Amino acid sequence: MRPMIVTCGRSVFQTFLLVAACIGLFTLSAQAADDCRASPAPGINWEDCDKKLIMLDSSDLSGANLTRTDFTSTDLRSSNLTKANLEKAVLVRASFAGSTATGARFARIEAYRTDFSQLDALGAIFSGAELQRSIFTQAKLGDADFTKADLGRSQFDGADVGGSRFSLANLARADFRGAAFAKPVDFDRAFFFLTRIEGVDLTAATGLTQWQVDMACGDAQTRLPAGLNTPASWPCQFQQE
């Protein structure tokens, strides 16, 4: 009889642990679901939440945890994202136009055709981000970090990029015409295939080499750092689309 009692005791104890674990998991799931359903607020935790195709313009998400949040085609215009963490978030075709995101973290986001026009993102981190065909028109990007970001065909006309880092970034066909370079910008090993730099003053840029300049598209008004020469192929000839 004694072995049966011990076995029975262990079985009851194991059942108790299983039930307790299930209750704990249910509670955590409920808390996560409550966060995803909660209204926008400073410091909100929307990690892994689905926020696709909704209107969130003028929201205050300062300091929010938006890691891996899916904002596909969501309207976040004129919102406050100061120091928010959007690492690995999906921002495809979303709009952040006119928003404030100083010190925010956009590392490794997926943001194809995203509108960042007039975004105030001083000191923001975009390292490793997928930003193809995104719009940064008139954005404030001073001291931002775009290291290893993919910015193919992105628009920077009228943007302030002074002090930003584009080291190892893909800038193929990106358009910097009209951008402000008030402070040195780091282009170390950036890919400059057909990058539009007509009329741009790059005299204070760092990391630029002749092979990068030879691939880019400038003109007689483009100013280069000392030691670099204007390619004979400038200005580039583009087919009418």
PDB file of C-alpha atoms in Angstrom:
ATOM      1  CA  MET A   1       0.000   0.000   0.000  1.00  0.00           C
ATOM      2  CA  ARG A   2       2.773   2.480   0.827  1.00  0.00           C
ATOM      3  CA  PRO A   3       4.253   2.612  -2.679  1.00  0.00           C
ATOM      4  CA  MET A   4       0.739   3.283  -4.040  1.00  0.00           C
ATOM      5  CA  ILE A   5       0.292   6.177  -1.593  1.00  0.00           C
ATOM      6  CA  VAL A   6       3.638   7.714  -2.605  1.00  0.00           C
ATOM      7  CA  THR A   7       2.844   7.331  -6.309  1.00  0.00           C
ATOM      8  CA  CYS A   8      -0.599   8.770  -5.766  1.00  0.00           C
ATOM      9  CA  GLY A   9       0.950  11.688  -3.820  1.00  0.00           C
ATOM     10  CA  ARG A  10       3.349  12.439  -6.637  1.00  0.00           C
ATOM     11  CA  SER A  11       0.532  12.320  -9.147  1.00  0.00           C
ATOM     12  CA  VAL A  12      -1.537  14.808  -7.167  1.00  0.00           C
ATOM     13  CA  PHE A  13       1.466  17.104  -6.789  1.00  0.00           C
ATOM     14  CA  GLN A  14       2.257  16.948 -10.483  1.00  0.00           C
ATOM     15  CA  THR A  15      -1.359  17.717 -11.307  1.00  0.00           C
ATOM     16  CA  PHE A  16      -1.243  20.703  -8.965  1.00  0.00           C
ATOM     17  CA  LEU A  17       1.890  22.035 -10.716  1.00  0.00           C
ATOM     18  CA  LEU A  18       0.319  21.555 -14.136  1.00  0.00           C
ATOM     19  CA  VAL A  19      -2.836  23.409 -13.135  1.00  0.00           C
ATOM     20  CA  ALA A  20      -0.786  26.222 -11.578  1.00  0.00           C
ATOM     21  CA  ALA A  21       1.322  26.519 -14.725  1.00  0.00           C
ATOM     22  CA  CYS A  22      -1.759  26.655 -16.914  1.00  0.00           C
ATOM     23  CA  ILE A  23      -3.291  29.363 -14.731  1.00  0.00           C
ATOM     24  CA  GLY A  24      -0.053  31.336 -14.939  1.00  0.00           C
ATOM     25  CA  LEU A  25       0.107  31.039 -18.717  1.00  0.00           C
ATOM     26  CA  PHE A  26      -3.537  32.047 -19.013  1.00  0.00           C
ATOM     27  CA  THR A  27      -2.909  35.099 -16.850  1.00  0.00           C
ATOM     28  CA  LEU A  28       0.108  36.160 -18.920  1.00  0.00           C
ATOM     29  CA  SER A  29      -1.841  35.676 -22.137  1.00  0.00           C
ATOM     30  CA  ALA A  30      -4.704  37.714 -20.775  1.00  0.00           C
ATOM     31  CA  GLN A  31      -2.321  40.510 -19.785  1.00  0.00           C
ATOM     32  CA  ALA A  32      -0.737  40.531 -23.231  1.00  0.00           C
ATOM     33  CA  ALA A  33      -4.149  40.601 -24.900  1.00  0.00           C
ATOM     34  CA  ASP A  34      -5.235  43.474 -22.658  1.00  0.00           C
ATOM     35  CA  ASP A  35      -2.135  45.457 -23.694  1.00  0.00           C
ATOM     36  CA  CYS A  36      -2.862  44.891 -27.389  1.00  0.00           C
ATOM     37  CA  ARG A  37      -6.428  46.096 -26.915  1.00  0.00           C
ATOM     38  CA  ALA A  38      -5.429  49.077 -24.786  1.00  0.00           C
ATOM     39  CA  SER A  39      -5.656  52.621 -26.123  1.00  0.00           C
ATOM     40  CA  PRO A  40      -2.456  54.472 -27.097  1.00  0.00           C
ATOM     41  CA  ALA A  41      -0.634  55.868 -24.076  1.00  0.00           C
ATOM     42  CA  PRO A  42       2.914  56.827 -23.069  1.00  0.00           C
ATOM     43  CA  GLY A  43       4.937  53.733 -22.151  1.00  0.00           C
ATOM     44  CA  ILE A  44       2.310  51.294 -23.498  1.00  0.00           C
ATOM     45  CA  ASN A  45       3.517  47.750 -24.174  1.00  0.00           C
ATOM     46  CA  TRP A  46       2.336  46.703 -27.638  1.00  0.00           C
ATOM     47  CA  GLU A  47       5.091  44.182 -28.260  1.00  0.00           C
ATOM     48  CA  ASP A  48       4.079  41.707 -31.015  1.00  0.00           C
ATOM     49  CA  CYS A  49       0.644  43.337 -31.339  1.00  0.00           C
ATOM     50  CA  ASP A  50      -1.337  43.546 -34.582  1.00  0.00           C
ATOM     51  CA  LYS A  51      -2.068  47.209 -35.327  1.00  0.00           C
ATOM     52  CA  LYS A  52      -2.566  47.024 -39.092  1.00  0.00           C
ATOM     53  CA  LEU A  53      -4.849  49.339 -41.091  1.00  0.00           C
ATOM     54  CA  ILE A  54      -6.040  51.571 -38.235  1.00  0.00           C
ATOM     55  CA  MET A  55      -6.102  55.308 -37.516  1.00  0.00           C
ATOM     56  CA  LEU A  56      -3.679  56.249 -34.741  1.00  0.00           C
ATOM     57  CA  ASP A  57      -2.820  59.780 -35.830  1.00  0.00           C
ATOM     58  CA  SER A  58      -1.894  62.262 -33.061  1.00  0.00           C
ATOM     59  CA  SER A  59      -1.249  59.416 -30.590  1.00  0.00           C
ATOM     60  CA  ASP A  60       1.142  59.750 -27.656  1.00  0.00           C
ATOM     61  CA  LEU A  61       3.353  56.644 -27.736  1.00  0.00           C
ATOM     62  CA  SER A  62       6.398  58.196 -26.117  1.00  0.00           C
ATOM     63  CA  GLY A  63       8.581  55.580 -24.439  1.00  0.00           C
ATOM     64  CA  ALA A  64       6.315  52.801 -25.724  1.00  0.00           C
ATOM     65  CA  ASN A  65       7.478  49.236 -26.333  1.00  0.00           C
ATOM     66  CA  LEU A  66       6.496  48.642 -29.970  1.00  0.00           C
ATOM     67  CA  THR A  67       8.921  45.810 -30.643  1.00  0.00           C
ATOM     68  CA  ARG A  68       7.734  43.694 -33.609  1.00  0.00           C
ATOM     69  CA  THR A  69       4.383  45.534 -33.655  1.00  0.00           C
ATOM     70  CA  ASP A  70       2.674  45.300 -37.053  1.00  0.00           C
ATOM     71  CA  PHE A  71       1.701  48.812 -38.208  1.00  0.00           C
ATOM     72  CA  THR A  72       1.194  47.914 -41.878  1.00  0.00           C
ATOM     73  CA  SER A  73      -0.685  50.758 -43.628  1.00  0.00           C
ATOM     74  CA  THR A  74      -1.498  52.391 -40.266  1.00  0.00           C
ATOM     75  CA  ASP A  75      -1.863  56.175 -39.923  1.00  0.00           C
ATOM     76  CA  LEU A  76       0.479  57.492 -37.207  1.00  0.00           C
ATOM     77  CA  ARG A  77       0.757  61.046 -38.497  1.00  0.00           C
ATOM     78  CA  SER A  78       1.569  63.813 -35.981  1.00  0.00           C
ATOM     79  CA  SER A  79       2.196  61.266 -33.206  1.00  0.00           C
ATOM     80  CA  ASN A  80       4.671  61.388 -30.339  1.00  0.00           C
ATOM     81  CA  LEU A  81       7.146  58.491 -30.520  1.00  0.00           C
ATOM     82  CA  THR A  82       9.907  60.071 -28.451  1.00  0.00           C
ATOM     83  CA  LYS A  83      12.277  57.333 -27.218  1.00  0.00           C
ATOM     84  CA  ALA A  84       9.845  54.612 -28.319  1.00  0.00           C
ATOM     85  CA  ASN A  85      11.282  51.199 -29.203  1.00  0.00           C
ATOM     86  CA  LEU A  86      10.080  50.010 -32.626  1.00  0.00           C
ATOM     87  CA  GLU A  87      12.809  47.433 -33.215  1.00  0.00           C
ATOM     88  CA  LYS A  88      11.763  44.828 -35.826  1.00  0.00           C
ATOM     89  CA  ALA A  89       8.348  46.493 -36.205  1.00  0.00           C
ATOM     90  CA  VAL A  90       6.528  46.213 -39.550  1.00  0.00           C
ATOM     91  CA  LEU A  91       5.800  49.704 -40.885  1.00  0.00           C
ATOM     92  CA  VAL A  92       5.107  48.898 -44.540  1.00  0.00           C
ATOM     93  CA  ARG A  93       3.189  51.760 -46.221  1.00  0.00           C
ATOM     94  CA  ALA A  94       2.495  53.347 -42.807  1.00  0.00           C
ATOM     95  CA  SER A  95       2.581  57.127 -42.318  1.00  0.00           C
ATOM     96  CA  PHE A  96       4.638  58.892 -39.662  1.00  0.00           C
ATOM     97  CA  ALA A  97       4.404  62.264 -41.400  1.00  0.00           C
ATOM     98  CA  GLY A  98       4.926  65.174 -39.022  1.00  0.00           C
ATOM     99  CA  SER A  99       5.559  62.907 -36.031  1.00  0.00           C
ATOM    100  CA  THR A 100       8.197  63.335 -33.325  1.00  0.00           C
ATOM    101  CA  ALA A 101      10.565  60.399 -32.779  1.00  0.00           C
ATOM    102  CA  THR A 102      13.649  61.917 -31.164  1.00  0.00           C
ATOM    103  CA  GLY A 103      15.827  59.183 -29.698  1.00  0.00           C
ATOM    104  CA  ALA A 104      13.468  56.480 -30.971  1.00  0.00           C
ATOM    105  CA  ARG A 105      14.722  53.056 -31.991  1.00  0.00           C
ATOM    106  CA  PHE A 106      13.775  51.892 -35.508  1.00  0.00           C
ATOM    107  CA  ALA A 107      16.489  49.236 -35.769  1.00  0.00           C
ATOM    108  CA  ARG A 108      15.728  46.388 -38.213  1.00  0.00           C
ATOM    109  CA  ILE A 109      12.251  47.639 -39.034  1.00  0.00           C
ATOM    110  CA  GLU A 110      10.491  46.663 -42.269  1.00  0.00           C
ATOM    111  CA  ALA A 111       9.317  49.925 -43.793  1.00  0.00           C
ATOM    112  CA  TYR A 112       8.863  49.629 -47.559  1.00  0.00           C
ATOM    113  CA  ARG A 113       7.212  52.769 -49.071  1.00  0.00           C
ATOM    114  CA  THR A 114       6.723  54.326 -45.620  1.00  0.00           C
ATOM    115  CA  ASP A 115       6.065  58.049 -45.207  1.00  0.00           C
ATOM    116  CA  PHE A 116       8.525  59.673 -42.777  1.00  0.00           C
ATOM    117  CA  SER A 117       8.138  63.161 -44.259  1.00  0.00           C
ATOM    118  CA  GLN A 118       8.699  66.000 -41.774  1.00  0.00           C
ATOM    119  CA  LEU A 119       9.543  63.432 -39.097  1.00  0.00           C
ATOM    120  CA  ASP A 120      11.595  64.838 -36.209  1.00  0.00           C
ATOM    121  CA  ALA A 121      13.956  61.921 -35.545  1.00  0.00           C
ATOM    122  CA  LEU A 122      17.035  63.588 -34.123  1.00  0.00           C
ATOM    123  CA  GLY A 123      19.384  60.926 -32.778  1.00  0.00           C
ATOM    124  CA  ALA A 124      17.078  58.080 -33.816  1.00  0.00           C
ATOM    125  CA  ILE A 125      18.461  54.629 -34.674  1.00  0.00           C
ATOM    126  CA  PHE A 126      17.584  53.066 -38.051  1.00  0.00           C
ATOM    127  CA  SER A 127      20.453  50.570 -38.164  1.00  0.00           C
ATOM    128  CA  GLY A 128      19.768  47.469 -40.266  1.00  0.00           C
ATOM    129  CA  ALA A 129      16.350  48.826 -41.287  1.00  0.00           C
ATOM    130  CA  GLU A 130      14.575  47.944 -44.551  1.00  0.00           C
ATOM    131  CA  LEU A 131      13.563  51.378 -45.847  1.00  0.00           C
ATOM    132  CA  GLN A 132      13.306  50.944 -49.613  1.00  0.00           C
ATOM    133  CA  ARG A 133      11.345  53.699 -51.414  1.00  0.00           C
ATOM    134  CA  SER A 134      10.561  55.454 -48.118  1.00  0.00           C
ATOM    135  CA  ILE A 135      10.005  59.203 -47.982  1.00  0.00           C
ATOM    136  CA  PHE A 136      12.091  61.404 -45.662  1.00  0.00           C
ATOM    137  CA  THR A 137      11.188  64.735 -47.303  1.00  0.00           C
ATOM    138  CA  GLN A 138      11.949  67.647 -44.940  1.00  0.00           C
ATOM    139  CA  ALA A 139      12.640  65.230 -42.074  1.00  0.00           C
ATOM    140  CA  LYS A 140      14.981  66.165 -39.214  1.00  0.00           C
ATOM    141  CA  LEU A 141      17.514  63.345 -39.163  1.00  0.00           C
ATOM    142  CA  GLY A 142      20.461  64.989 -37.446  1.00  0.00           C
ATOM    143  CA  ASP A 143      22.807  62.484 -35.761  1.00  0.00           C
ATOM    144  CA  ALA A 144      20.581  59.572 -36.801  1.00  0.00           C
ATOM    145  CA  ASP A 145      22.164  56.140 -37.294  1.00  0.00           C
ATOM    146  CA  PHE A 146      21.413  54.430 -40.646  1.00  0.00           C
ATOM    147  CA  THR A 147      24.279  51.924 -40.427  1.00  0.00           C
ATOM    148  CA  LYS A 148      23.640  48.933 -42.742  1.00  0.00           C
ATOM    149  CA  ALA A 149      20.151  50.245 -43.586  1.00  0.00           C
ATOM    150  CA  ASP A 150      18.635  49.538 -47.009  1.00  0.00           C
ATOM    151  CA  LEU A 151      17.551  52.925 -48.362  1.00  0.00           C
ATOM    152  CA  GLY A 152      17.289  52.063 -52.041  1.00  0.00           C
ATOM    153  CA  ARG A 153      15.259  54.715 -53.939  1.00  0.00           C
ATOM    154  CA  SER A 154      14.405  56.603 -50.736  1.00  0.00           C
ATOM    155  CA  GLN A 155      13.775  60.361 -50.893  1.00  0.00           C
ATOM    156  CA  PHE A 156      15.668  62.881 -48.730  1.00  0.00           C
ATOM    157  CA  ASP A 157      14.819  66.151 -50.488  1.00  0.00           C
ATOM    158  CA  GLY A 158      14.765  69.002 -47.985  1.00  0.00           C
ATOM    159  CA  ALA A 159      15.824  66.710 -45.118  1.00  0.00           C
ATOM    160  CA  ASP A 160      18.444  67.674 -42.544  1.00  0.00           C
ATOM    161  CA  VAL A 161      20.882  64.749 -42.357  1.00  0.00           C
ATOM    162  CA  GLY A 162      23.762  66.566 -40.683  1.00  0.00           C
ATOM    163  CA  GLY A 163      25.791  64.288 -38.423  1.00  0.00           C
ATOM    164  CA  SER A 164      24.032  61.120 -39.562  1.00  0.00           C
ATOM    165  CA  ARG A 165      25.808  57.817 -40.194  1.00  0.00           C
ATOM    166  CA  PHE A 166      25.206  55.864 -43.411  1.00  0.00           C
ATOM    167  CA  SER A 167      28.094  53.450 -42.983  1.00  0.00           C
ATOM    168  CA  LEU A 168      27.593  50.273 -45.075  1.00  0.00           C
ATOM    169  CA  ALA A 169      24.105  51.471 -46.067  1.00  0.00           C
ATOM    170  CA  ASN A 170      22.541  50.710 -49.430  1.00  0.00           C
ATOM    171  CA  LEU A 171      21.899  54.115 -51.015  1.00  0.00           C
ATOM    172  CA  ALA A 172      21.312  52.858 -54.565  1.00  0.00           C
ATOM    173  CA  ARG A 173      19.153  55.421 -56.407  1.00  0.00           C
ATOM    174  CA  ALA A 174      18.445  57.271 -53.143  1.00  0.00           C
ATOM    175  CA  ASP A 175      17.783  60.974 -53.743  1.00  0.00           C
ATOM    176  CA  PHE A 176      19.655  63.531 -51.598  1.00  0.00           C
ATOM    177  CA  ARG A 177      18.988  66.524 -53.860  1.00  0.00           C
ATOM    178  CA  GLY A 178      18.075  69.488 -51.674  1.00  0.00           C
ATOM    179  CA  ALA A 179      19.123  67.758 -48.434  1.00  0.00           C
ATOM    180  CA  ALA A 180      21.040  69.758 -45.819  1.00  0.00           C
ATOM    181  CA  PHE A 181      24.519  68.570 -44.766  1.00  0.00           C
ATOM    182  CA  ALA A 182      25.270  71.200 -42.112  1.00  0.00           C
ATOM    183  CA  LYS A 183      27.400  68.708 -40.127  1.00  0.00           C
ATOM    184  CA  PRO A 184      29.747  65.956 -41.407  1.00  0.00           C
ATOM    185  CA  VAL A 185      27.923  62.838 -42.596  1.00  0.00           C
ATOM    186  CA  ASP A 186      29.557  59.401 -42.535  1.00  0.00           C
ATOM    187  CA  PHE A 187      29.285  57.459 -45.829  1.00  0.00           C
ATOM    188  CA  ASP A 188      31.927  54.840 -45.018  1.00  0.00           C
ATOM    189  CA  ARG A 189      31.525  51.934 -47.517  1.00  0.00           C
ATOM    190  CA  ALA A 190      27.978  52.997 -48.417  1.00  0.00           C
ATOM    191  CA  PHE A 191      26.728  51.723 -51.793  1.00  0.00           C
ATOM    192  CA  PHE A 192      26.290  54.749 -54.084  1.00  0.00           C
ATOM    193  CA  PHE A 193      24.937  53.215 -57.297  1.00  0.00           C
ATOM    194  CA  LEU A 194      23.116  56.062 -59.133  1.00  0.00           C
ATOM    195  CA  THR A 195      22.658  57.943 -55.855  1.00  0.00           C
ATOM    196  CA  ARG A 196      21.316  61.437 -56.675  1.00  0.00           C
ATOM    197  CA  ILE A 197      23.656  64.100 -55.277  1.00  0.00           C
ATOM    198  CA  GLU A 198      23.207  66.861 -57.878  1.00  0.00           C
ATOM    199  CA  GLY A 199      23.832  70.257 -56.308  1.00  0.00           C
ATOM    200  CA  VAL A 200      24.747  68.736 -52.921  1.00  0.00           C
ATOM    201  CA  ASP A 201      27.636  70.088 -50.849  1.00  0.00           C
ATOM    202  CA  LEU A 202      29.555  67.033 -49.603  1.00  0.00           C
ATOM    203  CA  THR A 203      32.797  68.796 -48.726  1.00  0.00           C
ATOM    204  CA  ALA A 204      32.449  67.868 -45.045  1.00  0.00           C
ATOM    205  CA  ALA A 205      31.358  64.265 -45.678  1.00  0.00           C
ATOM    206  CA  THR A 206      33.543  61.477 -44.298  1.00  0.00           C
ATOM    207  CA  GLY A 207      34.220  57.985 -45.595  1.00  0.00           C
ATOM    208  CA  LEU A 208      33.614  58.855 -49.263  1.00  0.00           C
ATOM    209  CA  THR A 209      36.002  57.350 -51.810  1.00  0.00           C
ATOM    210  CA  GLN A 210      36.403  57.873 -55.542  1.00  0.00           C
ATOM    211  CA  TRP A 211      34.761  54.569 -56.451  1.00  0.00           C
ATOM    212  CA  GLN A 212      31.600  55.620 -54.612  1.00  0.00           C
ATOM    213  CA  VAL A 213      31.546  59.007 -56.336  1.00  0.00           C
ATOM    214  CA  ASP A 214      32.085  57.369 -59.733  1.00  0.00           C
ATOM    215  CA  MET A 215      28.891  55.335 -59.277  1.00  0.00           C
ATOM    216  CA  ALA A 216      26.808  58.285 -58.076  1.00  0.00           C
ATOM    217  CA  CYS A 217      24.964  60.945 -60.063  1.00  0.00           C
ATOM    218  CA  GLY A 218      26.129  64.515 -59.505  1.00  0.00           C
ATOM    219  CA  ASP A 219      26.627  67.620 -61.603  1.00  0.00           C
ATOM    220  CA  ALA A 220      28.774  70.732 -61.857  1.00  0.00           C
ATOM    221  CA  GLN A 221      27.195  72.113 -58.672  1.00  0.00           C
ATOM    222  CA  THR A 222      28.062  69.029 -56.591  1.00  0.00           C
ATOM    223  CA  ARG A 223      30.898  69.766 -54.182  1.00  0.00           C
ATOM    224  CA  LEU A 224      33.133  66.865 -53.134  1.00  0.00           C
ATOM    225  CA  PRO A 225      35.590  66.343 -50.266  1.00  0.00           C
ATOM    226  CA  ALA A 226      39.208  67.277 -50.915  1.00  0.00           C
ATOM    227  CA  GLY A 227      41.052  64.664 -52.991  1.00  0.00           C
ATOM    228  CA  LEU A 228      37.978  63.432 -54.890  1.00  0.00           C
ATOM    229  CA  ASN A 229      37.369  64.304 -58.539  1.00  0.00           C
ATOM    230  CA  THR A 230      34.220  64.955 -60.532  1.00  0.00           C
ATOM    231  CA  PRO A 231      33.602  61.939 -62.814  1.00  0.00           C
ATOM    232  CA  ALA A 232      33.521  62.523 -66.555  1.00  0.00           C
ATOM    233  CA  SER A 233      30.195  60.630 -66.655  1.00  0.00           C
ATOM    234  CA  TRP A 234      28.370  63.420 -64.774  1.00  0.00           C
ATOM    235  CA  PRO A 235      25.624  64.435 -65.146  1.00  0.00           C
ATOM    236  CA  CYS A 236      23.881  61.081 -65.425  1.00  0.00           C
ATOM    237  CA  GLN A 237      21.487  60.480 -68.294  1.00  0.00           C
ATOM    238  CA  PHE A 238      18.143  59.078 -67.198  1.00  0.00           C
ATOM    239  CA  GLN A 239      15.484  57.598 -69.421  1.00  0.00           C
ATOM    240  CA  GLN A 240      12.113  59.261 -69.269  1.00  0.00           C
ATOM    241  CA  GLU A 241       9.587  57.031 -67.486  1.00  0.00           C
TER     242      GLU A 241
END
